[in-house]
Amino acid sequence: MSESTSRRPAYPRLLDRAVRILAVRDHSEQELRRKLAAPVMGKNGPEEIDATAEDYDRVVAWCYEHHYLDDERFIVRFIASRSRKGYGPVRIRQELNQKGIARESTEKAMRECEIDWCARARDQATRKYGEPLPGAFSEKVKIQRFLLYRGYLMEDIQEIWRNFDD
């Protein structure tokens, strides 16, 4: 890219950048704003974008208008993705909160998702500790600690042994 790229007005540069960012994966509005505000790496190191708050607002509005940015779609996909990777509802809620998603939106999406968290917790436990799951108290504690770290609720963890004891 030549010198003319850095002399383009801030709005078209931000718009190009936003579309590139959103082409990779869905983002929350807060994530997009943070990434747009970050310095761009140029030939001579990081370059600040001389954009105003109005430019950022226009870019975000354009992304919403053209359905590039949709927080509800982002939440649903994020929950599905993180649950497939073995994370539980507590951890997913926390990560969504860090990404600037309102608690009400998160709770609504969590209620509507049809994920069996107990089955997911059991899958994670058997993947790490093998089948059948250990029955000794000290081993159960290790499994509980692992699953709590992954973000599962204690009631789902305890349900593993209630439903699957031989």
PDB file of C-alpha atoms in Angstrom:
ATOM      1  CA  MET A   1       0.000   0.000   0.000  1.00  0.00           C
ATOM      2  CA  SER A   2       1.267   3.418  -0.875  1.00  0.00           C
ATOM      3  CA  GLU A   3       1.289   6.745   0.888  1.00  0.00           C
ATOM      4  CA  SER A   4      -2.177   7.513  -0.476  1.00  0.00           C
ATOM      5  CA  THR A   5      -3.645   4.886   1.867  1.00  0.00           C
ATOM      6  CA  SER A   6      -2.661   6.821   4.961  1.00  0.00           C
ATOM      7  CA  ARG A   7      -4.044  10.049   3.453  1.00  0.00           C
ATOM      8  CA  ARG A   8      -7.515   8.661   2.834  1.00  0.00           C
ATOM      9  CA  PRO A   9     -10.174  10.074   5.138  1.00  0.00           C
ATOM     10  CA  ALA A  10     -10.658   8.223   8.404  1.00  0.00           C
ATOM     11  CA  TYR A  11     -14.228   7.034   7.747  1.00  0.00           C
ATOM     12  CA  PRO A  12     -13.520   4.936   4.611  1.00  0.00           C
ATOM     13  CA  ARG A  13     -10.394   3.471   6.222  1.00  0.00           C
ATOM     14  CA  LEU A  14     -12.369   2.528   9.337  1.00  0.00           C
ATOM     15  CA  LEU A  15     -15.145   1.059   7.211  1.00  0.00           C
ATOM     16  CA  ASP A  16     -12.676  -1.090   5.251  1.00  0.00           C
ATOM     17  CA  ARG A  17     -11.083  -2.216   8.479  1.00  0.00           C
ATOM     18  CA  ALA A  18     -14.457  -3.050  10.075  1.00  0.00           C
ATOM     19  CA  VAL A  19     -15.516  -5.178   7.112  1.00  0.00           C
ATOM     20  CA  ARG A  20     -12.182  -7.049   7.182  1.00  0.00           C
ATOM     21  CA  ILE A  21     -12.537  -7.679  10.915  1.00  0.00           C
ATOM     22  CA  LEU A  22     -16.136  -8.872  10.624  1.00  0.00           C
ATOM     23  CA  ALA A  23     -15.361 -11.079   7.617  1.00  0.00           C
ATOM     24  CA  VAL A  24     -13.248 -13.327   9.827  1.00  0.00           C
ATOM     25  CA  ARG A  25     -15.860 -13.944  12.556  1.00  0.00           C
ATOM     26  CA  ASP A  26     -18.739 -12.269  14.357  1.00  0.00           C
ATOM     27  CA  HIS A  27     -17.806  -9.682  16.973  1.00  0.00           C
ATOM     28  CA  SER A  28     -19.726  -7.821  19.633  1.00  0.00           C
ATOM     29  CA  GLU A  29     -20.039  -4.070  19.206  1.00  0.00           C
ATOM     30  CA  GLN A  30     -17.585  -3.448  22.041  1.00  0.00           C
ATOM     31  CA  GLU A  31     -15.010  -5.791  20.481  1.00  0.00           C
ATOM     32  CA  LEU A  32     -15.361  -4.101  17.108  1.00  0.00           C
ATOM     33  CA  ARG A  33     -14.956  -0.628  18.613  1.00  0.00           C
ATOM     34  CA  ARG A  34     -11.870  -1.743  20.532  1.00  0.00           C
ATOM     35  CA  LYS A  35     -10.276  -3.266  17.437  1.00  0.00           C
ATOM     36  CA  LEU A  36     -11.092  -0.237  15.297  1.00  0.00           C
ATOM     37  CA  ALA A  37      -9.529   2.106  17.861  1.00  0.00           C
ATOM     38  CA  ALA A  38      -6.326   0.065  18.064  1.00  0.00           C
ATOM     39  CA  PRO A  39      -3.332   1.455  16.141  1.00  0.00           C
ATOM     40  CA  VAL A  40      -2.720   0.035  12.672  1.00  0.00           C
ATOM     41  CA  MET A  41       0.671  -1.501  11.953  1.00  0.00           C
ATOM     42  CA  GLY A  42       2.327   0.358   9.117  1.00  0.00           C
ATOM     43  CA  LYS A  43       5.755   0.222   7.549  1.00  0.00           C
ATOM     44  CA  ASN A  44       7.192   2.443  10.260  1.00  0.00           C
ATOM     45  CA  GLY A  45       5.420   0.839  13.221  1.00  0.00           C
ATOM     46  CA  PRO A  46       2.000   1.486  14.763  1.00  0.00           C
ATOM     47  CA  GLU A  47       0.042   4.336  13.196  1.00  0.00           C
ATOM     48  CA  GLU A  48      -2.830   6.054  14.984  1.00  0.00           C
ATOM     49  CA  ILE A  49      -6.042   6.644  13.046  1.00  0.00           C
ATOM     50  CA  ASP A  50      -7.106  10.262  13.256  1.00  0.00           C
ATOM     51  CA  ALA A  51     -10.812   9.404  13.488  1.00  0.00           C
ATOM     52  CA  THR A  52     -13.438  11.156  15.565  1.00  0.00           C
ATOM     53  CA  ALA A  53     -16.000   9.483  17.784  1.00  0.00           C
ATOM     54  CA  GLU A  54     -18.585  10.330  15.126  1.00  0.00           C
ATOM     55  CA  ASP A  55     -16.597   8.313  12.551  1.00  0.00           C
ATOM     56  CA  TYR A  56     -16.639   5.270  14.817  1.00  0.00           C
ATOM     57  CA  ASP A  57     -20.374   5.698  15.434  1.00  0.00           C
ATOM     58  CA  ARG A  58     -21.056   5.970  11.689  1.00  0.00           C
ATOM     59  CA  VAL A  59     -19.041   2.817  10.965  1.00  0.00           C
ATOM     60  CA  VAL A  60     -20.834   0.844  13.682  1.00  0.00           C
ATOM     61  CA  ALA A  61     -24.217   2.116  12.482  1.00  0.00           C
ATOM     62  CA  TRP A  62     -23.341   1.125   8.902  1.00  0.00           C
ATOM     63  CA  CYS A  63     -22.344  -2.365  10.089  1.00  0.00           C
ATOM     64  CA  TYR A  64     -25.651  -2.779  11.937  1.00  0.00           C
ATOM     65  CA  GLU A  65     -27.608  -1.452   8.965  1.00  0.00           C
ATOM     66  CA  HIS A  66     -25.982  -3.927   6.571  1.00  0.00           C
ATOM     67  CA  HIS A  67     -26.208  -6.827   9.068  1.00  0.00           C
ATOM     68  CA  TYR A  68     -22.465  -7.231   9.421  1.00  0.00           C
ATOM     69  CA  LEU A  69     -22.805  -6.603  13.139  1.00  0.00           C
ATOM     70  CA  ASP A  70     -25.503  -8.324  15.172  1.00  0.00           C
ATOM     71  CA  ASP A  71     -25.058  -8.870  18.896  1.00  0.00           C
ATOM     72  CA  GLU A  72     -27.857 -11.460  19.114  1.00  0.00           C
ATOM     73  CA  ARG A  73     -26.305 -13.573  16.337  1.00  0.00           C
ATOM     74  CA  PHE A  74     -22.894 -13.149  17.986  1.00  0.00           C
ATOM     75  CA  ILE A  75     -24.231 -14.408  21.342  1.00  0.00           C
ATOM     76  CA  VAL A  76     -25.852 -17.514  19.856  1.00  0.00           C
ATOM     77  CA  ARG A  77     -22.765 -18.435  17.857  1.00  0.00           C
ATOM     78  CA  PHE A  78     -20.440 -17.701  20.767  1.00  0.00           C
ATOM     79  CA  ILE A  79     -22.430 -19.947  23.125  1.00  0.00           C
ATOM     80  CA  ALA A  80     -22.469 -22.768  20.574  1.00  0.00           C
ATOM     81  CA  SER A  81     -18.758 -22.418  19.855  1.00  0.00           C
ATOM     82  CA  ARG A  82     -17.596 -22.262  23.461  1.00  0.00           C
ATOM     83  CA  SER A  83     -19.868 -25.114  24.562  1.00  0.00           C
ATOM     84  CA  ARG A  84     -18.442 -27.311  21.767  1.00  0.00           C
ATOM     85  CA  LYS A  85     -14.975 -26.516  23.099  1.00  0.00           C
ATOM     86  CA  GLY A  86     -15.990 -27.860  26.501  1.00  0.00           C
ATOM     87  CA  TYR A  87     -16.785 -24.722  28.465  1.00  0.00           C
ATOM     88  CA  GLY A  88     -19.736 -24.481  30.812  1.00  0.00           C
ATOM     89  CA  PRO A  89     -22.430 -21.838  31.248  1.00  0.00           C
ATOM     90  CA  VAL A  90     -20.689 -19.901  34.023  1.00  0.00           C
ATOM     91  CA  ARG A  91     -17.521 -19.409  31.997  1.00  0.00           C
ATOM     92  CA  ILE A  92     -19.463 -18.525  28.838  1.00  0.00           C
ATOM     93  CA  ARG A  93     -21.507 -15.901  30.713  1.00  0.00           C
ATOM     94  CA  GLN A  94     -18.310 -14.406  32.109  1.00  0.00           C
ATOM     95  CA  GLU A  95     -16.668 -14.224  28.676  1.00  0.00           C
ATOM     96  CA  LEU A  96     -19.759 -12.617  27.135  1.00  0.00           C
ATOM     97  CA  ASN A  97     -19.768 -10.062  29.935  1.00  0.00           C
ATOM     98  CA  GLN A  98     -16.130  -9.251  29.162  1.00  0.00           C
ATOM     99  CA  LYS A  99     -17.071  -8.757  25.520  1.00  0.00           C
ATOM    100  CA  GLY A 100     -19.603  -6.106  26.488  1.00  0.00           C
ATOM    101  CA  ILE A 101     -22.793  -8.115  26.092  1.00  0.00           C
ATOM    102  CA  ALA A 102     -25.684  -7.107  28.356  1.00  0.00           C
ATOM    103  CA  ARG A 103     -26.574  -9.618  31.050  1.00  0.00           C
ATOM    104  CA  GLU A 104     -30.235  -9.717  29.942  1.00  0.00           C
ATOM    105  CA  SER A 105     -29.250 -10.684  26.377  1.00  0.00           C
ATOM    106  CA  THR A 106     -26.893 -13.354  27.661  1.00  0.00           C
ATOM    107  CA  GLU A 107     -29.490 -14.847  29.991  1.00  0.00           C
ATOM    108  CA  LYS A 108     -32.134 -14.875  27.252  1.00  0.00           C
ATOM    109  CA  ALA A 109     -29.790 -16.690  24.856  1.00  0.00           C
ATOM    110  CA  MET A 110     -28.708 -19.163  27.544  1.00  0.00           C
ATOM    111  CA  ARG A 111     -32.362 -20.008  28.297  1.00  0.00           C
ATOM    112  CA  GLU A 112     -33.124 -20.482  24.586  1.00  0.00           C
ATOM    113  CA  CYS A 113     -30.109 -22.627  23.757  1.00  0.00           C
ATOM    114  CA  GLU A 114     -30.839 -26.331  23.879  1.00  0.00           C
ATOM    115  CA  ILE A 115     -27.582 -27.519  25.389  1.00  0.00           C
ATOM    116  CA  ASP A 116     -27.559 -30.350  27.937  1.00  0.00           C
ATOM    117  CA  TRP A 117     -24.886 -28.971  30.269  1.00  0.00           C
ATOM    118  CA  CYS A 118     -24.824 -32.120  32.396  1.00  0.00           C
ATOM    119  CA  ALA A 119     -24.046 -34.259  29.334  1.00  0.00           C
ATOM    120  CA  ARG A 120     -21.369 -31.781  28.234  1.00  0.00           C
ATOM    121  CA  ALA A 121     -19.805 -31.888  31.714  1.00  0.00           C
ATOM    122  CA  ARG A 122     -19.785 -35.688  31.624  1.00  0.00           C
ATOM    123  CA  ASP A 123     -18.184 -35.638  28.149  1.00  0.00           C
ATOM    124  CA  GLN A 124     -15.423 -33.347  29.399  1.00  0.00           C
ATOM    125  CA  ALA A 125     -14.828 -35.496  32.481  1.00  0.00           C
ATOM    126  CA  THR A 126     -14.637 -38.746  30.496  1.00  0.00           C
ATOM    127  CA  ARG A 127     -12.393 -37.139  27.887  1.00  0.00           C
ATOM    128  CA  LYS A 128      -9.916 -36.122  30.584  1.00  0.00           C
ATOM    129  CA  TYR A 129     -10.262 -38.928  33.151  1.00  0.00           C
ATOM    130  CA  GLY A 130     -11.501 -41.880  31.078  1.00  0.00           C
ATOM    131  CA  GLU A 131     -14.475 -44.186  31.203  1.00  0.00           C
ATOM    132  CA  PRO A 132     -15.730 -45.222  33.705  1.00  0.00           C
ATOM    133  CA  LEU A 133     -15.318 -42.139  35.848  1.00  0.00           C
ATOM    134  CA  PRO A 134     -13.442 -42.781  39.098  1.00  0.00           C
ATOM    135  CA  GLY A 135     -15.615 -43.343  42.150  1.00  0.00           C
ATOM    136  CA  ALA A 136     -13.060 -42.577  44.877  1.00  0.00           C
ATOM    137  CA  PHE A 137     -13.693 -39.363  46.773  1.00  0.00           C
ATOM    138  CA  SER A 138     -10.250 -37.863  46.041  1.00  0.00           C
ATOM    139  CA  GLU A 139     -10.678 -38.510  42.315  1.00  0.00           C
ATOM    140  CA  LYS A 140     -14.200 -37.058  42.334  1.00  0.00           C
ATOM    141  CA  VAL A 141     -12.794 -33.889  43.906  1.00  0.00           C
ATOM    142  CA  LYS A 142     -10.229 -33.586  41.107  1.00  0.00           C
ATOM    143  CA  ILE A 143     -12.939 -33.975  38.488  1.00  0.00           C
ATOM    144  CA  GLN A 144     -15.179 -31.442  40.241  1.00  0.00           C
ATOM    145  CA  ARG A 145     -12.358 -28.928  40.449  1.00  0.00           C
ATOM    146  CA  PHE A 146     -11.586 -29.399  36.735  1.00  0.00           C
ATOM    147  CA  LEU A 147     -15.221 -28.981  35.708  1.00  0.00           C
ATOM    148  CA  LEU A 148     -15.713 -25.948  37.951  1.00  0.00           C
ATOM    149  CA  TYR A 149     -12.686 -24.360  36.296  1.00  0.00           C
ATOM    150  CA  ARG A 150     -14.248 -25.073  32.896  1.00  0.00           C
ATOM    151  CA  GLY A 151     -17.364 -23.194  34.028  1.00  0.00           C
ATOM    152  CA  TYR A 152     -19.892 -25.888  34.862  1.00  0.00           C
ATOM    153  CA  LEU A 153     -22.384 -25.524  37.687  1.00  0.00           C
ATOM    154  CA  MET A 154     -21.942 -27.711  40.755  1.00  0.00           C
ATOM    155  CA  GLU A 155     -25.453 -29.147  40.324  1.00  0.00           C
ATOM    156  CA  ASP A 156     -24.558 -30.350  36.810  1.00  0.00           C
ATOM    157  CA  ILE A 157     -21.308 -31.840  38.092  1.00  0.00           C
ATOM    158  CA  GLN A 158     -23.050 -33.671  40.927  1.00  0.00           C
ATOM    159  CA  GLU A 159     -25.686 -34.935  38.498  1.00  0.00           C
ATOM    160  CA  ILE A 160     -22.963 -36.904  36.703  1.00  0.00           C
ATOM    161  CA  TRP A 161     -22.600 -39.275  39.628  1.00  0.00           C
ATOM    162  CA  ARG A 162     -26.308 -39.287  40.510  1.00  0.00           C
ATOM    163  CA  ASN A 163     -27.406 -40.376  37.042  1.00  0.00           C
ATOM    164  CA  PHE A 164     -24.471 -42.485  35.953  1.00  0.00           C
ATOM    165  CA  ASP A 165     -23.441 -44.432  39.068  1.00  0.00           C
ATOM    166  CA  ASP A 166     -23.363 -48.167  38.430  1.00  0.00           C
TER     167      ASP A 166
END
